[in-house]
PDB file of C-alpha atoms in Angstrom:
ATOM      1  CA  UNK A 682      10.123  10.256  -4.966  1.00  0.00           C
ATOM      2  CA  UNK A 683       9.431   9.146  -8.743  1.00  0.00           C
ATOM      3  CA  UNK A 684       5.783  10.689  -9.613  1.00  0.00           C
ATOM      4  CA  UNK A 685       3.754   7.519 -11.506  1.00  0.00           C
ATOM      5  CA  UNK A 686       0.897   7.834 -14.184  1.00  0.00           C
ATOM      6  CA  UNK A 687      -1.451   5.006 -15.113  1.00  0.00           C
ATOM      7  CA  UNK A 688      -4.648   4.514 -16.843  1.00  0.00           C
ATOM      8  CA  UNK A 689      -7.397   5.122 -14.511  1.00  0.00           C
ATOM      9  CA  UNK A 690      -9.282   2.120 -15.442  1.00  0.00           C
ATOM     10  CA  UNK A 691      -9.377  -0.705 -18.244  1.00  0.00           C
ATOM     11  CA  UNK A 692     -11.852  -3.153 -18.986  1.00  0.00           C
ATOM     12  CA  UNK A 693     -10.815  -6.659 -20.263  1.00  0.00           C
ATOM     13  CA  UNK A 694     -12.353 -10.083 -20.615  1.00  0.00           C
ATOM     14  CA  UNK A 695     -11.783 -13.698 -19.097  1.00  0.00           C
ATOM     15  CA  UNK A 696      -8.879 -15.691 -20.737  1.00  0.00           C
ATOM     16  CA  UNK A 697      -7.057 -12.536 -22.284  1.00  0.00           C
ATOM     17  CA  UNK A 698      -4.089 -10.401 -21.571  1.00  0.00           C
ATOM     18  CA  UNK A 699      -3.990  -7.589 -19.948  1.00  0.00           C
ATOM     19  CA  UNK A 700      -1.049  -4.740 -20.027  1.00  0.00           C
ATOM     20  CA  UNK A 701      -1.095  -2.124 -17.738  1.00  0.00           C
ATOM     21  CA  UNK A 702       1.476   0.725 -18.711  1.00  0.00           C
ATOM     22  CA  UNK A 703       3.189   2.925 -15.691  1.00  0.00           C
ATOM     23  CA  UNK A 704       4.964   6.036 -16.927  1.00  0.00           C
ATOM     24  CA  UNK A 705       7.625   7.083 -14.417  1.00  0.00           C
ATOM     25  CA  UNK A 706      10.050   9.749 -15.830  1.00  0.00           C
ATOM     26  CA  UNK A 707      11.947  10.794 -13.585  1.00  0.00           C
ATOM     27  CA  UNK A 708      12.653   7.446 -12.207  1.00  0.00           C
ATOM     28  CA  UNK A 709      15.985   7.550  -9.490  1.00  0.00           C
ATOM     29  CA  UNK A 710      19.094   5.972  -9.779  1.00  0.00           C
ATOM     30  CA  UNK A 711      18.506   3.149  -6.635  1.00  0.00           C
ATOM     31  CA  UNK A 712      14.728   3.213  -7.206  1.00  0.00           C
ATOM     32  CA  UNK A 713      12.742   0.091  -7.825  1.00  0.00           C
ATOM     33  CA  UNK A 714       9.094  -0.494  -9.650  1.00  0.00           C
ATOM     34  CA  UNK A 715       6.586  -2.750  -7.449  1.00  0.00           C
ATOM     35  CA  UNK A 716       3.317  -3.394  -8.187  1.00  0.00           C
ATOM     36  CA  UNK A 717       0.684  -4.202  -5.884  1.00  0.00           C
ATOM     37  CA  UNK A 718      -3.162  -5.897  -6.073  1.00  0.00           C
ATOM     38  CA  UNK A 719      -5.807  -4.575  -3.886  1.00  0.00           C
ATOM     39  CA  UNK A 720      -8.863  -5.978  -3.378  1.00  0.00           C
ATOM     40  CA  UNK A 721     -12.041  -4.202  -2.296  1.00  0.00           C
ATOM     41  CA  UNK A 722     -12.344  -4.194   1.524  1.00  0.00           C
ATOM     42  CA  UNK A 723      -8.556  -5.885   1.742  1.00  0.00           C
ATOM     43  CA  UNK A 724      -5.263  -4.377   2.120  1.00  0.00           C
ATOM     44  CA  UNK A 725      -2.586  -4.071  -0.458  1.00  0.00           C
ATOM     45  CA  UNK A 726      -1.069  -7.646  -1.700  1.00  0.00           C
ATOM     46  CA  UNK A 727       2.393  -7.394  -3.482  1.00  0.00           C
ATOM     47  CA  UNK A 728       2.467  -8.899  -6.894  1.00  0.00           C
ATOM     48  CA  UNK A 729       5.916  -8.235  -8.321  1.00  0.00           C
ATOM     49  CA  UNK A 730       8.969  -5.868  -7.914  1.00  0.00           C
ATOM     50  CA  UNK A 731      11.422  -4.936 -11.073  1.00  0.00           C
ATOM     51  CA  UNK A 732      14.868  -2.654 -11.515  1.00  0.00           C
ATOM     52  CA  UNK A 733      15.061  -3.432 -15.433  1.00  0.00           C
ATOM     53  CA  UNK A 734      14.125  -5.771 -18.596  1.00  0.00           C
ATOM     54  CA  UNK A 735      11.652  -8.051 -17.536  1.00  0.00           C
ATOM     55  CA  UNK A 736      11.076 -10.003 -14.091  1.00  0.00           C
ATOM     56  CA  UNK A 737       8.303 -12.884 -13.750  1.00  0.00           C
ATOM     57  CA  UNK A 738       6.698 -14.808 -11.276  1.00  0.00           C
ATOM     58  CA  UNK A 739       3.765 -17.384 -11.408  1.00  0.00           C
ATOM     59  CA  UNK A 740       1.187 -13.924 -11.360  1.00  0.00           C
ATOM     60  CA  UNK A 741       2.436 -11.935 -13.420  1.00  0.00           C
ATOM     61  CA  UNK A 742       5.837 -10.540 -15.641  1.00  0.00           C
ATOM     62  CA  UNK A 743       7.402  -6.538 -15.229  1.00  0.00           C
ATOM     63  CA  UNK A 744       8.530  -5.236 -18.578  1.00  0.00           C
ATOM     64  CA  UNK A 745      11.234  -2.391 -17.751  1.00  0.00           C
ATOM     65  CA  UNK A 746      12.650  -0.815 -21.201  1.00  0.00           C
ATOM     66  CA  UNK A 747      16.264   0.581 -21.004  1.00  0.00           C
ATOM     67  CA  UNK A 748      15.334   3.965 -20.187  1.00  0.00           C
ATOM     68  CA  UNK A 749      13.445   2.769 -17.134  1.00  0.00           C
ATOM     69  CA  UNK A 750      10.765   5.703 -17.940  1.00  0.00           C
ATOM     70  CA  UNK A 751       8.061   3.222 -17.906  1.00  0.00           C
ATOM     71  CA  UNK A 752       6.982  -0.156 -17.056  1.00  0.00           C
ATOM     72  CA  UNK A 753       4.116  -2.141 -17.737  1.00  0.00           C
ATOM     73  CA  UNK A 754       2.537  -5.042 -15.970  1.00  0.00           C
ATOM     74  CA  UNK A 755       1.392  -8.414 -17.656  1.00  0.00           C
ATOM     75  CA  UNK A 756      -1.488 -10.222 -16.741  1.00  0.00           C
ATOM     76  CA  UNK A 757      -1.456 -13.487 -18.640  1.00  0.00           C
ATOM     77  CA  UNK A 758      -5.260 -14.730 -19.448  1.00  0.00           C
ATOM     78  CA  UNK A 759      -6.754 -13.098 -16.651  1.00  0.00           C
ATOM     79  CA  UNK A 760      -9.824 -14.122 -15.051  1.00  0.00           C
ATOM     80  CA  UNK A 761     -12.775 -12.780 -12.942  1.00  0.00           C
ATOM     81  CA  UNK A 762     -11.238 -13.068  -9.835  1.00  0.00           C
ATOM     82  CA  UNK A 763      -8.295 -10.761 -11.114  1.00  0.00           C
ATOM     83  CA  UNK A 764     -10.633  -7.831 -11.007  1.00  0.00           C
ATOM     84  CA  UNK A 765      -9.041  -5.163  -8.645  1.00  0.00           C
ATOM     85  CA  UNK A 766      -7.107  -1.864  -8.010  1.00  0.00           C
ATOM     86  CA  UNK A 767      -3.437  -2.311  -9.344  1.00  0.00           C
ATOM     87  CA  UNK A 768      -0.924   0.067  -8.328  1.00  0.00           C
ATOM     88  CA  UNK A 769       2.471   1.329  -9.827  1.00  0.00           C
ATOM     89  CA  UNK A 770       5.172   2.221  -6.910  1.00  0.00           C
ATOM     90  CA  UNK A 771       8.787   3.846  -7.583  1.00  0.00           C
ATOM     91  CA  UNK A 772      10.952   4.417  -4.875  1.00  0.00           C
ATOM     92  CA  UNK A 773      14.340   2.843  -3.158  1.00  0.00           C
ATOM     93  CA  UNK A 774      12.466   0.143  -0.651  1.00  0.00           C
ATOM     94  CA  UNK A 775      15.129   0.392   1.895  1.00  0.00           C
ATOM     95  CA  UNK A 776      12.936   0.974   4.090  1.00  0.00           C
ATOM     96  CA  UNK A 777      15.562   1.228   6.961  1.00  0.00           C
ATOM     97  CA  UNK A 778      17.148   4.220   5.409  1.00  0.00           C
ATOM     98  CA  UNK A 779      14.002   6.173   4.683  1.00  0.00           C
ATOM     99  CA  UNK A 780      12.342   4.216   1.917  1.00  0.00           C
ATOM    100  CA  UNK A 781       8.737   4.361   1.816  1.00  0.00           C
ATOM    101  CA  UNK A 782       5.646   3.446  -0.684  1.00  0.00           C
ATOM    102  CA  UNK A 783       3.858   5.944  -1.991  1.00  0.00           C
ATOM    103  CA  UNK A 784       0.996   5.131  -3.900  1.00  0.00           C
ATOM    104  CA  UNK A 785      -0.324   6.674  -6.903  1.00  0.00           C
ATOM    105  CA  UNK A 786      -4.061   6.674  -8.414  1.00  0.00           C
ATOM    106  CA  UNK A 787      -4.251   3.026  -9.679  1.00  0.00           C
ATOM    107  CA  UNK A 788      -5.921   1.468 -12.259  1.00  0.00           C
ATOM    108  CA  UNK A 789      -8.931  -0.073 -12.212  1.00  0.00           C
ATOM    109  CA  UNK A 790      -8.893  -3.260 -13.806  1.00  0.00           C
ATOM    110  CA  UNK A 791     -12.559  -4.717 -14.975  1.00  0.00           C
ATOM    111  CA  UNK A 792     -12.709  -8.590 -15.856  1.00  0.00           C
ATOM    112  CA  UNK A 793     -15.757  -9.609 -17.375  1.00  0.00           C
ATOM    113  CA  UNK A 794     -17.335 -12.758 -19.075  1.00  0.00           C
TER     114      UNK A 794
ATOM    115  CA  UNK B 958       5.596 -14.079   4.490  1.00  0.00           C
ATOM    116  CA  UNK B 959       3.843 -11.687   7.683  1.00  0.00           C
ATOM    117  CA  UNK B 960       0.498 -12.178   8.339  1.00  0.00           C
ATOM    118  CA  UNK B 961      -0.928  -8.564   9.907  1.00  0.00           C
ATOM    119  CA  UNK B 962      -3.839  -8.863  11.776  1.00  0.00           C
ATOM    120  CA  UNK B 963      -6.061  -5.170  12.952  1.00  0.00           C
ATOM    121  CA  UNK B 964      -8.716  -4.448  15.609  1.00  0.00           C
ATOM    122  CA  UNK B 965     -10.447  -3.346  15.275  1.00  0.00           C
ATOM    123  CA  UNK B 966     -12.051  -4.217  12.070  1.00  0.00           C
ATOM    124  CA  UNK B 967     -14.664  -1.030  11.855  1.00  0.00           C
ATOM    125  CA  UNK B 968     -16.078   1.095  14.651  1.00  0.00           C
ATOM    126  CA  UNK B 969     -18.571   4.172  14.426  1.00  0.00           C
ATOM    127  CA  UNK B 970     -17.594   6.970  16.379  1.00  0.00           C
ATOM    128  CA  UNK B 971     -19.234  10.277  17.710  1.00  0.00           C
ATOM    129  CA  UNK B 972     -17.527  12.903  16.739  1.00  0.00           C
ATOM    130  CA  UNK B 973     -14.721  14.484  19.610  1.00  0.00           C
ATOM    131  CA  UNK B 974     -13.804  10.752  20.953  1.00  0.00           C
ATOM    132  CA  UNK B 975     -10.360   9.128  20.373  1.00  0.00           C
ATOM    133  CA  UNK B 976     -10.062   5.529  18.915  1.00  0.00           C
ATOM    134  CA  UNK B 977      -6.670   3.424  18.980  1.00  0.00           C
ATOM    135  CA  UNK B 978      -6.396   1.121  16.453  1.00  0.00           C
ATOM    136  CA  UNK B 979      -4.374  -2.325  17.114  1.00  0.00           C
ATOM    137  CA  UNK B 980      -1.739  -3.706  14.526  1.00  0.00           C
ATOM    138  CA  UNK B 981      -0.065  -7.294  15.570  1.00  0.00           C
ATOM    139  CA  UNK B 982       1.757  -8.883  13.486  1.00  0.00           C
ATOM    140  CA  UNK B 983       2.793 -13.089  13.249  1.00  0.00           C
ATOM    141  CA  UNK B 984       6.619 -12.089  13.785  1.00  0.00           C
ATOM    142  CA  UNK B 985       9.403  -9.783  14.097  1.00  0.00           C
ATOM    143  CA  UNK B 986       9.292  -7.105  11.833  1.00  0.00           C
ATOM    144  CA  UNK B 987      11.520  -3.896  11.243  1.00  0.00           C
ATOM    145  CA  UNK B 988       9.714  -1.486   9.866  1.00  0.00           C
ATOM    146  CA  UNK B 989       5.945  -1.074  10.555  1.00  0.00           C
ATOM    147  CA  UNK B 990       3.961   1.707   8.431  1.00  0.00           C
ATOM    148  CA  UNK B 991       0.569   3.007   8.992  1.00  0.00           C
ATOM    149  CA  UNK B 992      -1.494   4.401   6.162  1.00  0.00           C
ATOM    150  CA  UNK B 993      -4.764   6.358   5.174  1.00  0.00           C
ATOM    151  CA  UNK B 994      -7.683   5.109   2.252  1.00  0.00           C
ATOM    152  CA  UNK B 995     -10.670   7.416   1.776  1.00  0.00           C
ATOM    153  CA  UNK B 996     -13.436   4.848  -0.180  1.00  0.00           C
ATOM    154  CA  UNK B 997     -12.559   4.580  -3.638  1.00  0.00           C
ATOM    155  CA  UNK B 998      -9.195   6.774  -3.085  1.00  0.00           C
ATOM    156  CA  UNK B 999      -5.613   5.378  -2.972  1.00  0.00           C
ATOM    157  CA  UNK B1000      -3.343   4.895  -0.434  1.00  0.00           C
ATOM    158  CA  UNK B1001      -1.490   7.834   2.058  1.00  0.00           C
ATOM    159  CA  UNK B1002       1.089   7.281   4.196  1.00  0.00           C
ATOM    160  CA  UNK B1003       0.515   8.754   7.359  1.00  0.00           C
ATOM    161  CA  UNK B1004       4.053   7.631   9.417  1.00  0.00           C
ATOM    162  CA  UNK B1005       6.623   5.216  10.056  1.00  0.00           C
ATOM    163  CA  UNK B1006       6.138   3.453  13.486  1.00  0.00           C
ATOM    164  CA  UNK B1007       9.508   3.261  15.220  1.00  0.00           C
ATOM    165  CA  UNK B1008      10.320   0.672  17.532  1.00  0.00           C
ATOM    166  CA  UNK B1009      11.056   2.787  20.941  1.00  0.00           C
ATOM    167  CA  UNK B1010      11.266   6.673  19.793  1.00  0.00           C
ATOM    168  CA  UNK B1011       8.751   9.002  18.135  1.00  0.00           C
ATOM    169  CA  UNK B1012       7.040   7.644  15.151  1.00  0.00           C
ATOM    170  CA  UNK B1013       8.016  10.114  11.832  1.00  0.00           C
ATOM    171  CA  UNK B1014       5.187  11.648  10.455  1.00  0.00           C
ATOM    172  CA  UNK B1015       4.422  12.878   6.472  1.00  0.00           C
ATOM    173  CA  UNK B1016       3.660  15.935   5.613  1.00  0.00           C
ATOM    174  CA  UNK B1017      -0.090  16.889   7.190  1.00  0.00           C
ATOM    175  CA  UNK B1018       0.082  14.599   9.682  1.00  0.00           C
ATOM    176  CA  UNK B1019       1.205  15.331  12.947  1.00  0.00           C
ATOM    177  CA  UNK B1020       1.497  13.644  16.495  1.00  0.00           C
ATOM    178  CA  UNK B1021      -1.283  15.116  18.554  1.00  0.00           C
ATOM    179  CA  UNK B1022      -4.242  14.119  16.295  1.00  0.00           C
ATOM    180  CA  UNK B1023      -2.574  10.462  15.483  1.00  0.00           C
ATOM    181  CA  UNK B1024      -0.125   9.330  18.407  1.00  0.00           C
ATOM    182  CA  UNK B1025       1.375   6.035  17.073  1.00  0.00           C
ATOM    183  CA  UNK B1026       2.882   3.578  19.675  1.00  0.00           C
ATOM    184  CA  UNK B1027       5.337   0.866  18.533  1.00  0.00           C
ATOM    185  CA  UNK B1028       6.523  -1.231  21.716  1.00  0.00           C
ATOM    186  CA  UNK B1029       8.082  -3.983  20.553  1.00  0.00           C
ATOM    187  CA  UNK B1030       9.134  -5.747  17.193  1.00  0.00           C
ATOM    188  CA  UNK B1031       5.165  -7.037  16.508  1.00  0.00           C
ATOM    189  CA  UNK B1032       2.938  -4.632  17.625  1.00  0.00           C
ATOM    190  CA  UNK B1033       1.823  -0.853  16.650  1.00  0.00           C
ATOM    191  CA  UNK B1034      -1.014   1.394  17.741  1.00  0.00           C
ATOM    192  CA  UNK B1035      -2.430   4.153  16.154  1.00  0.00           C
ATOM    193  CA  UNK B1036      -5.157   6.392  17.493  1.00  0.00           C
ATOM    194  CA  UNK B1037      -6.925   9.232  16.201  1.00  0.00           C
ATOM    195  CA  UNK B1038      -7.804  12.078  17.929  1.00  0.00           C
ATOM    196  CA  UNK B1039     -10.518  14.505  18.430  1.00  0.00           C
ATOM    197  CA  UNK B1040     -12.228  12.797  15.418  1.00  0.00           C
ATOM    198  CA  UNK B1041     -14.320  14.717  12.695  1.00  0.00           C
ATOM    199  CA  UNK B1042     -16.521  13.223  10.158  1.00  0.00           C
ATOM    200  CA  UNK B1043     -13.360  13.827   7.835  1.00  0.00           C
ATOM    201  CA  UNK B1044     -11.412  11.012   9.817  1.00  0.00           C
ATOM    202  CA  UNK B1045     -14.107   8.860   8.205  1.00  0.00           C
ATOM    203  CA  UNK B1046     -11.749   6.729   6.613  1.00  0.00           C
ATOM    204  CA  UNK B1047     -10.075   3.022   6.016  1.00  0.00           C
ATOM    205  CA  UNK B1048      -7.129   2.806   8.211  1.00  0.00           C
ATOM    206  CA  UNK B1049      -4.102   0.275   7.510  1.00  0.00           C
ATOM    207  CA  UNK B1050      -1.395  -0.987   8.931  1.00  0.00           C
ATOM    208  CA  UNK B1051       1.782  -2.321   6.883  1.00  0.00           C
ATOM    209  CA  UNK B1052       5.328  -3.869   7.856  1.00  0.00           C
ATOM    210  CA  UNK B1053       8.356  -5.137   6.407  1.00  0.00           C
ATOM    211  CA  UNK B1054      10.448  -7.735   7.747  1.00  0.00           C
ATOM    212  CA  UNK B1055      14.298  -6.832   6.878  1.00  0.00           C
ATOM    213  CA  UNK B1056      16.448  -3.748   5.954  1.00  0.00           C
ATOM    214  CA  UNK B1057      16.887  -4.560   2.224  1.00  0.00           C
ATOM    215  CA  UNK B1058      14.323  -4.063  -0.430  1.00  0.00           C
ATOM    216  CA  UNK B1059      12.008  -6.104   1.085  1.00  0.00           C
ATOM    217  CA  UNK B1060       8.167  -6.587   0.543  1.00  0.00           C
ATOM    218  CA  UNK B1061       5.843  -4.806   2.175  1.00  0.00           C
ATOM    219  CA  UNK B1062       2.745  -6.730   3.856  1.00  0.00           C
ATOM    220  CA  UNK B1063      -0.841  -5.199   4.725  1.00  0.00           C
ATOM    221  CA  UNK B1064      -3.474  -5.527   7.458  1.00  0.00           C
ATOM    222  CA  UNK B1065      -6.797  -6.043   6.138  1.00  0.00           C
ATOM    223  CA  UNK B1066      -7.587  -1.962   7.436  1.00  0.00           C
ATOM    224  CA  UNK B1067      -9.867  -0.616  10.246  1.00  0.00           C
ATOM    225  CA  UNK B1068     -13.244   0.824   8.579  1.00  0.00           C
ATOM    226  CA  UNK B1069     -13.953   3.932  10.859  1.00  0.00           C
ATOM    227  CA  UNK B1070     -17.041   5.962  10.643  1.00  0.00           C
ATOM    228  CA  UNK B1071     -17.307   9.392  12.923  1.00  0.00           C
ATOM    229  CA  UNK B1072     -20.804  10.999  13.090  1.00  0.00           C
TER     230      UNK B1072
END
């Protein structure tokens, strides 16, 4: 399974946007890049899933270069309420055939007025 | 969309008891997941749930101190064993509900506490 590095934490303010970068190098073939949302006290809530170039959805957009090395996640103008744990995932999904998440460290992300 | 419901929600536990933690879900799901969250840690997967065999376990985790149970298509149960204050932890549960690359849903987690 693909290791994943992200920033630890960033800080950001209402109405901006707000990249977070995953580095993934030795991405697989069949693997995918998800990225979930957690909440204190909640479980994990899925925000978006990627295999290259760019993916969006009314939360967010995935930005997959051609290499597939990295990714980063787009949060346009983000607010308070987007204030969570977001984390990077690699791996094939299929979960029938032995796929599984594994989560890495997570960033922090810090909205503030 | 699968809405995951756990019970129970927290529970404070002497230490050397067993708890079994529920995990229903609103429908038929294949592949049910149960993971670990120390506070202010990520996420470890502890095993996949199996409907009707032998849940499979990751590595450090093994069957006598957490005993999984998957009976049918909507329901899982995981207890832990002989608990320590290191089982002090944030238990969830997590499913997906077809055998592509489907999303994966979470339970709002079980807050245990062992003394």
């Amino acid at each position: 399974l693909a290791k994943t590095t992200q920033p630890i934490s960033m800080d950001s303010y209402e109405g901006q946007e707000v990249n977070i970068t995953c580095s993934h190098n030795n991405i697989a073939t069949n693997d995918y890049i998800t990225w979930y949302q957690q909440f204190p006290s909640q479980g994990p809530r899925f925000i978006i899933q990627g295999y290259k170039t760019k993916v969006t959805n009314e939360v967010a957009s995935l930005f997959i270069p051609a290499d597939r090395k990295s990714s980063t996640l787009s949060l346009p103008r983000v607010s308070l309420s987007d204030t969570a744990v977001y984390y990077c995932l690699v791996g094939s999904m299929i979960y029938n055939q032995g796929g599984k998440l594994i989560f890495g460290q997570g960033t922090e992300l810090s909205v503030k007025p | 969309s699968a809405v995951i419901s756990q019970k129970p929600s927290r529970d404070i536990c002497q230490r050397g008891t067993s708890l079994t933690i529920q995990c229903q879900v609103d429908s038929q799901v294949t592949m049910m997941f149960w993971y670990r969250q120390q506070p202010g840690q990520s996420l470890t997967l502890i095993a996949t749930a199996n409907q009707g065999s032998e849940a499979t376990y990751e590595s450090g985790f093994v069957i006598d101190k957490f005993p999984i149970s998957r009976p049918n298509l909507t329901f899982s149960t995981l207890t832990v064993s002989n608990m320590s204050p290191e089982d002090s932890s944030i238990y969830l549960c997590s499913a997906t509900q077809g055998g592509g690359r489907e999303t994966q849903y979470f339970g709002p987690g079980t807050r245990l506490l062992v003394l």
